[in-house]
PDB file of C-alpha atoms and ligand atoms in Angstrom:
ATOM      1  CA  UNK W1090       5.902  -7.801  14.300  1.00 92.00           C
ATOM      2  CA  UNK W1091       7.346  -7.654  10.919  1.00 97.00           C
ATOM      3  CA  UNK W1092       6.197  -5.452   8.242  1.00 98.00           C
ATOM      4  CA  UNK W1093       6.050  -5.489   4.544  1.00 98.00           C
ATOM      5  CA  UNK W1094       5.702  -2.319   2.757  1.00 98.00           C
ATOM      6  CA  UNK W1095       4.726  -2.540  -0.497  1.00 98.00           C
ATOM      7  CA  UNK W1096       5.349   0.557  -2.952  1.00 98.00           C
ATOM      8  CA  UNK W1097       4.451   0.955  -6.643  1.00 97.00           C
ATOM      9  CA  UNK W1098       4.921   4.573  -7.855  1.00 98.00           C
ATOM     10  CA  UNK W1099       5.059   6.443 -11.820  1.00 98.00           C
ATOM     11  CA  UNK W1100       6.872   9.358 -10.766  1.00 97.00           C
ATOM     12  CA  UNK W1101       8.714   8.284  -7.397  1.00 97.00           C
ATOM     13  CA  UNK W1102       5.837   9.720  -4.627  1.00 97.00           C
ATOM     14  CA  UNK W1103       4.254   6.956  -3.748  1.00 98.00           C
ATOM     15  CA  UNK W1104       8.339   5.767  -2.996  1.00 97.00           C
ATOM     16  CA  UNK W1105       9.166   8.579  -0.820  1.00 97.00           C
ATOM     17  CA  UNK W1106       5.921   8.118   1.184  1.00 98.00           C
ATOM     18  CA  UNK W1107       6.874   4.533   1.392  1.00 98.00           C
ATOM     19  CA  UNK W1108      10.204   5.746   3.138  1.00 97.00           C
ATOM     20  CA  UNK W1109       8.652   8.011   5.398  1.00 97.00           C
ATOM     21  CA  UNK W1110       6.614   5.061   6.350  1.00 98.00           C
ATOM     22  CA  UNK W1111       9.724   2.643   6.662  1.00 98.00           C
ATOM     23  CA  UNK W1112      11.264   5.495   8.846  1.00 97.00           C
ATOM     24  CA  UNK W1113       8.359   5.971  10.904  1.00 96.00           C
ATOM     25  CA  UNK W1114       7.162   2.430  11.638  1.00 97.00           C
ATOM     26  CA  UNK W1115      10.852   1.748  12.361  1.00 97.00           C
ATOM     27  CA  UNK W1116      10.777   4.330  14.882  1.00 96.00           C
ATOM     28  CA  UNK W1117       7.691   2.629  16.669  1.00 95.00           C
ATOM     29  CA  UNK W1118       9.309  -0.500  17.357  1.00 95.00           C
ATOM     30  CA  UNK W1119       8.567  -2.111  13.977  1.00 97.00           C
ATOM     31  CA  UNK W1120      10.361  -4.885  12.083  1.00 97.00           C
ATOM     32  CA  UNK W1121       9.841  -3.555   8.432  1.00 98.00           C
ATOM     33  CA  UNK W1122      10.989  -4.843   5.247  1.00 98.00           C
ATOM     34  CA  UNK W1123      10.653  -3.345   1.780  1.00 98.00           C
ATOM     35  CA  UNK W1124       9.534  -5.303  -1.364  1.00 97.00           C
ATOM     36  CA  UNK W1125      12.108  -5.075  -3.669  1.00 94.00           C
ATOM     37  CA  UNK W1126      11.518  -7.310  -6.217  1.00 92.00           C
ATOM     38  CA  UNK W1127       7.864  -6.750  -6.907  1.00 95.00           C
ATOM     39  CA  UNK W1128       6.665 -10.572  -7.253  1.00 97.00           C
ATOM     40  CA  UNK W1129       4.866 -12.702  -5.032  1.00 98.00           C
ATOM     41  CA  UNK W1130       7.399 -15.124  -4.336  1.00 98.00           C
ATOM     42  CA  UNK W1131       9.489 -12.436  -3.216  1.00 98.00           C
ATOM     43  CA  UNK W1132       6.620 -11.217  -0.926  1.00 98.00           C
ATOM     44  CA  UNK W1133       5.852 -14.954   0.603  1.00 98.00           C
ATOM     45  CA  UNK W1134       9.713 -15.448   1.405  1.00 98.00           C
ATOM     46  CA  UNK W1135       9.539 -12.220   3.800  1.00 98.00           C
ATOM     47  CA  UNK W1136       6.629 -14.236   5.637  1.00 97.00           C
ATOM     48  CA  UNK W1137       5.103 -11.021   6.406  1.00 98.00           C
ATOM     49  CA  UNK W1138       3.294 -10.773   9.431  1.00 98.00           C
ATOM     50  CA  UNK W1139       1.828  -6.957   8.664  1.00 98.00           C
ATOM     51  CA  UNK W1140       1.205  -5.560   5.197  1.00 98.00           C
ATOM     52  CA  UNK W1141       1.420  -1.642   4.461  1.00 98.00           C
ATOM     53  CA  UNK W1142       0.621  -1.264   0.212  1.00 98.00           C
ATOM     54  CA  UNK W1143       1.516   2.576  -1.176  1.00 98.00           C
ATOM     55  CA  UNK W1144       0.734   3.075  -4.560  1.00 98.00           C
ATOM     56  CA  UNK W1145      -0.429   6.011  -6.599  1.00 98.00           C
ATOM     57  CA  UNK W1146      -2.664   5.644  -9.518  1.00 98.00           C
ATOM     58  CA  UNK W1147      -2.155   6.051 -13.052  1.00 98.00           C
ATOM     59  CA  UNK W1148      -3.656   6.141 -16.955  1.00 97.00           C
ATOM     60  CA  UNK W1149      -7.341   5.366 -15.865  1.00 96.00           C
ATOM     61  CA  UNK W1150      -7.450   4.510 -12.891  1.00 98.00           C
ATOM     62  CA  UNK W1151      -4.722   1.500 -13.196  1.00 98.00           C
ATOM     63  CA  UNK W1152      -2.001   0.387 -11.363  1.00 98.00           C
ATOM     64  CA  UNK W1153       1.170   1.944 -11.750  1.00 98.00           C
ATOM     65  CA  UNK W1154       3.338  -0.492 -13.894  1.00 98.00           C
ATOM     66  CA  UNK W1155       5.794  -1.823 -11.402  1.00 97.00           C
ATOM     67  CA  UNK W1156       2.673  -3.068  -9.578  1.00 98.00           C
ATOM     68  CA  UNK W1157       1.039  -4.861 -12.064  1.00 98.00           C
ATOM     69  CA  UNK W1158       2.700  -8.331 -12.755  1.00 98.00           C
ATOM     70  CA  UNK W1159       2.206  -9.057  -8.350  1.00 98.00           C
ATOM     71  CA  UNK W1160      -0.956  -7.764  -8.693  1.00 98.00           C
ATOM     72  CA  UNK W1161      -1.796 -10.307 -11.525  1.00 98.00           C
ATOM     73  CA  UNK W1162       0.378 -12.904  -9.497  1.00 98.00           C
ATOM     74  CA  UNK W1163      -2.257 -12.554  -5.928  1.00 98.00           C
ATOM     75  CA  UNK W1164      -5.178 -12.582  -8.209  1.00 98.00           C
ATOM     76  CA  UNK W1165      -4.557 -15.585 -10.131  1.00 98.00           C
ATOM     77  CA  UNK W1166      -2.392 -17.989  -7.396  1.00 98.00           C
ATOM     78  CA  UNK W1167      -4.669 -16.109  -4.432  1.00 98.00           C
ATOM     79  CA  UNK W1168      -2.438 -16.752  -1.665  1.00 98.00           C
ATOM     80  CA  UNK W1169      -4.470 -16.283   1.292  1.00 98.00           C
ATOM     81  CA  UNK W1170      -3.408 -13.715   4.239  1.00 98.00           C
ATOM     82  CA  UNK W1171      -5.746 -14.987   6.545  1.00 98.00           C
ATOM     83  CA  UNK W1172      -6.149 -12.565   9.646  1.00 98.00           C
ATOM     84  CA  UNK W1173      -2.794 -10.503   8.346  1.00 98.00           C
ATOM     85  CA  UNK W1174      -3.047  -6.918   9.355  1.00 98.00           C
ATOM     86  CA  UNK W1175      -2.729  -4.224   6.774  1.00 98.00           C
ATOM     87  CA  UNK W1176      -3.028  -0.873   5.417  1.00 98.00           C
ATOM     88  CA  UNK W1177      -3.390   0.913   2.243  1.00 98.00           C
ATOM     89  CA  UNK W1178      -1.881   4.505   1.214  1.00 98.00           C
ATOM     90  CA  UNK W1179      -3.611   5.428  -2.105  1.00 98.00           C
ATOM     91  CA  UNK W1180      -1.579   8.732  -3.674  1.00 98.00           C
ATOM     92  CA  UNK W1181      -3.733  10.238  -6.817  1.00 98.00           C
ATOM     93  CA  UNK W1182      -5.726  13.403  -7.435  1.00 98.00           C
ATOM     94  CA  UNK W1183      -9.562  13.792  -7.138  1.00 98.00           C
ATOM     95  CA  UNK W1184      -9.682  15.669 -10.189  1.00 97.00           C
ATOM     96  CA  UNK W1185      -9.657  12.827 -12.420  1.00 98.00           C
ATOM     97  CA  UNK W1186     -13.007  11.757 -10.598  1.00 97.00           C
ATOM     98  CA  UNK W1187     -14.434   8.382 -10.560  1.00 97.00           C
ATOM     99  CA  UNK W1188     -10.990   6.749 -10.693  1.00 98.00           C
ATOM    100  CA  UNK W1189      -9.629   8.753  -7.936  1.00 98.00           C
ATOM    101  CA  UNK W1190      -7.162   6.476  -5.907  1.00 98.00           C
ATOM    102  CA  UNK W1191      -8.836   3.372  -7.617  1.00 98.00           C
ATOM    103  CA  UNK W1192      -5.485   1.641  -7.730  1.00 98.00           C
ATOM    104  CA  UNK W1193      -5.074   1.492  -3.855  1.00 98.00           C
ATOM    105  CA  UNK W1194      -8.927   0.526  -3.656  1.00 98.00           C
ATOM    106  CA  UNK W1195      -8.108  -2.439  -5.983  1.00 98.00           C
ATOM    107  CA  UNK W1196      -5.195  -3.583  -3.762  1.00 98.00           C
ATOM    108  CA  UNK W1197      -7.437  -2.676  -0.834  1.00 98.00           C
ATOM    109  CA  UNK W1198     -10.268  -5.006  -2.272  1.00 98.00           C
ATOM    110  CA  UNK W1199      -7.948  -8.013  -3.367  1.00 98.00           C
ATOM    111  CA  UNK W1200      -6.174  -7.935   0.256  1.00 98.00           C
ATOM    112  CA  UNK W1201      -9.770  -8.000   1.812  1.00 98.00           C
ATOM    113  CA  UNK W1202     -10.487 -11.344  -0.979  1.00 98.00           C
ATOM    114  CA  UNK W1203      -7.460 -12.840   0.043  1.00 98.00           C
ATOM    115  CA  UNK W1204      -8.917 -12.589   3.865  1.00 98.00           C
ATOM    116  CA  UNK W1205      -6.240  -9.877   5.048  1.00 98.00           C
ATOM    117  CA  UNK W1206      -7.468  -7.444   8.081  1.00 98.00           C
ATOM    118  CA  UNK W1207      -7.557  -3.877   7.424  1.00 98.00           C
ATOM    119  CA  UNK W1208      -6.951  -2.328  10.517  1.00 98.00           C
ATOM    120  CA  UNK W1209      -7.185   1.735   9.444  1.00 98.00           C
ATOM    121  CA  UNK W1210      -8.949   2.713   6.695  1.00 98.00           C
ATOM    122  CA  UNK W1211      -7.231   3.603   3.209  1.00 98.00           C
ATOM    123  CA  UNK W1212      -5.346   6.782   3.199  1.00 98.00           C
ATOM    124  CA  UNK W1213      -6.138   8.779   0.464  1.00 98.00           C
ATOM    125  CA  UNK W1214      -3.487  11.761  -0.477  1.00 98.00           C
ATOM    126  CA  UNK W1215      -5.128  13.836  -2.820  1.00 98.00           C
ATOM    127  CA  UNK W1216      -2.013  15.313  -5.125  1.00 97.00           C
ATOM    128  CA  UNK W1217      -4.620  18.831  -5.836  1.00 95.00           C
ATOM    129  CA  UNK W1218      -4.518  19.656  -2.375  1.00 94.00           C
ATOM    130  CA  UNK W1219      -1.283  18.458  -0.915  1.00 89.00           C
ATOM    131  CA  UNK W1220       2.519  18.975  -1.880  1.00 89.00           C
ATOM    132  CA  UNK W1221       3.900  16.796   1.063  1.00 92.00           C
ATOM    133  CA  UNK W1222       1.949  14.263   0.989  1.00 89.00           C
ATOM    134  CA  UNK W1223       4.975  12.128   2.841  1.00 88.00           C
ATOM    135  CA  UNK W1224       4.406  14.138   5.779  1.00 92.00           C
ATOM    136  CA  UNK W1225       0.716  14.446   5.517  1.00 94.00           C
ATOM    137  CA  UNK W1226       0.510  10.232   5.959  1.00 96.00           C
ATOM    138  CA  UNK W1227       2.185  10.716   9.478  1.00 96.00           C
ATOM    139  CA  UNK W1228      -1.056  11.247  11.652  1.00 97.00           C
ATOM    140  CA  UNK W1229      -2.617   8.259   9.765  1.00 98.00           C
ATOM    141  CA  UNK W1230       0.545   6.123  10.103  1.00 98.00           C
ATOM    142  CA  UNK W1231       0.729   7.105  13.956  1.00 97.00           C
ATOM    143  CA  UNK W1232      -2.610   5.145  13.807  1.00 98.00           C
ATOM    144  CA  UNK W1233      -1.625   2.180  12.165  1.00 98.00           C
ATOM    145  CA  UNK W1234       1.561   1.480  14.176  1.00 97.00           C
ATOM    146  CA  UNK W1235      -0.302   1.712  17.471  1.00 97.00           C
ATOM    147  CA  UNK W1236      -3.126  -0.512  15.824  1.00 97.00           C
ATOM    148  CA  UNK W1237      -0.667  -3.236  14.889  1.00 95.00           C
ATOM    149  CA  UNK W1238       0.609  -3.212  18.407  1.00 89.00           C
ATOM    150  CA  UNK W1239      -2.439  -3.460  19.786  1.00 75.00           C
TER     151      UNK W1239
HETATM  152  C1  FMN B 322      -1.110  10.251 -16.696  1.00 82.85           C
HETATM  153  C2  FMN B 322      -1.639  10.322 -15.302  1.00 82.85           C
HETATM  154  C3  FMN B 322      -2.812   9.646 -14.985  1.00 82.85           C
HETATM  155  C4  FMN B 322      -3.334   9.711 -13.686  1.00 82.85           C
HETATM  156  N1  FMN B 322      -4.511   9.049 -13.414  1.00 82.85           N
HETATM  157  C5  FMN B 322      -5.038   9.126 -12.169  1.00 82.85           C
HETATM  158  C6  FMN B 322      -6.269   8.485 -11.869  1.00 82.85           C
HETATM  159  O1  FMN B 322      -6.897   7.823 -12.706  1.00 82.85           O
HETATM  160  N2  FMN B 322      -6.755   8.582 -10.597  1.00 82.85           N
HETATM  161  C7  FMN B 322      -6.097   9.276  -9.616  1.00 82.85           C
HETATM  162  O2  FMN B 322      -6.589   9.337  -8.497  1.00 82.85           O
HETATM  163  N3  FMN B 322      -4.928   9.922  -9.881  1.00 82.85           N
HETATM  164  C8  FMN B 322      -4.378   9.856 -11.124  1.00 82.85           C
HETATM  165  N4  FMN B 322      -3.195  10.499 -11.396  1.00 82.85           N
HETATM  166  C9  FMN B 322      -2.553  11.297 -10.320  1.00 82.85           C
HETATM  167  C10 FMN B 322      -1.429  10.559  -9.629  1.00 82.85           C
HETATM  168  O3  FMN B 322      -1.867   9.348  -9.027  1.00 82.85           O
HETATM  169  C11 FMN B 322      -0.861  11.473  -8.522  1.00 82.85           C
HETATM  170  O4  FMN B 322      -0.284  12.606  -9.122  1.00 82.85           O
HETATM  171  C12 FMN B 322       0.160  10.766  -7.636  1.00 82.85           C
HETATM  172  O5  FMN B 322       0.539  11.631  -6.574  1.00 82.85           O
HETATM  173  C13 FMN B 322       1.411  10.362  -8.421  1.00 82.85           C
HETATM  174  O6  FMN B 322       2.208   9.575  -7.567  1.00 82.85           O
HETATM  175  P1  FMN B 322       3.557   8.866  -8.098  1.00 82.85           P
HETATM  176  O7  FMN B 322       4.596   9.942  -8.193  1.00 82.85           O
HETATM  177  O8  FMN B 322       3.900   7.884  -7.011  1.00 82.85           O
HETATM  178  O9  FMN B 322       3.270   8.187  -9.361  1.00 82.85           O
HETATM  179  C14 FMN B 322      -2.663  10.459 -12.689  1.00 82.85           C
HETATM  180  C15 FMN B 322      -1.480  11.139 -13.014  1.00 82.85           C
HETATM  181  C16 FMN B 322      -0.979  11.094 -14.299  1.00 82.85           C
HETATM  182  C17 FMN B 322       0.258  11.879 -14.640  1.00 82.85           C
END
């Protein structure tokens, strides 16, 4: 099974959760690749067979920047990832409300469009009540290995 994790961060958290979840899926057996240039292109050539998107939220709810152009890229060319498993790991901070996390619930919803499986429901780390939120994703990330070797 070979994962592609997917990270788009402003300040570098979203990142380090991304490497705890490199380390940790590694650990369980996993194949896993990062994204490093963030383009679809780049993401088809991996031929991933397992998606895992971190990405924190910025401005009003948007993407962070480094995340914006692929986003664009799936909308518009809307590869499908029929049947692909994935996961989402939203980082933001429920005190800006409405839009809190909305970036990984866009990715979440444009996965489900482009008829990718979620197989564990979005993580949400919630930056007002954690300070390790790298650590915090381990029980949920326990989940998701087991459910992509299910
Ligand atoms: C300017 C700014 C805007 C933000 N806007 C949102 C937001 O709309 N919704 C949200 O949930 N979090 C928002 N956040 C909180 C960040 O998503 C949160 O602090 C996250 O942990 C940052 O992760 P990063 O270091 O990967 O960028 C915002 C933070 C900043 C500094």
């Amino acid at each position: 099974m070979h994962l592609v994790i997917v990270s788009g961060t402003v300040f570098g958290t979203a990142d380090l959760v991304a490497d705890e979840a490199q380390n940790f899926c590694e650990a369980g057996g996993l194949k896993v690749s990062r994204l490093k240039a963030l383009n679809l292109d780049a993401l088809l050539a991996l031929q991933p067979e397992a998606l895992l998107v971190c990405t924190s939220t910025t401005g009003m709810g948007e993407l962070p920047e480094p995340l914006v152009p692929l986003f664009h890229e799936m909308r518009d060319r809307f590869p499908l990832f029929t049947a692909v498993p994935f996961g989402v790991i939203a980082l933001g901070d429920a005190a800006y409300g409405d839009t809190f996390c909305q970036a990984g619930e866009e990715f979440r919803e444009l996965l489900l469009e482009l008829q990718a499986r979620e197989i564990e429901p979005m993580l949400r780390l919630d930056a007002s009540e954690t300070v390790t939120p790298e650590t915090d994703a381990e029980p949920w990330l326990q989940r998701f290995v087991v459910a992509l070797q299910g």
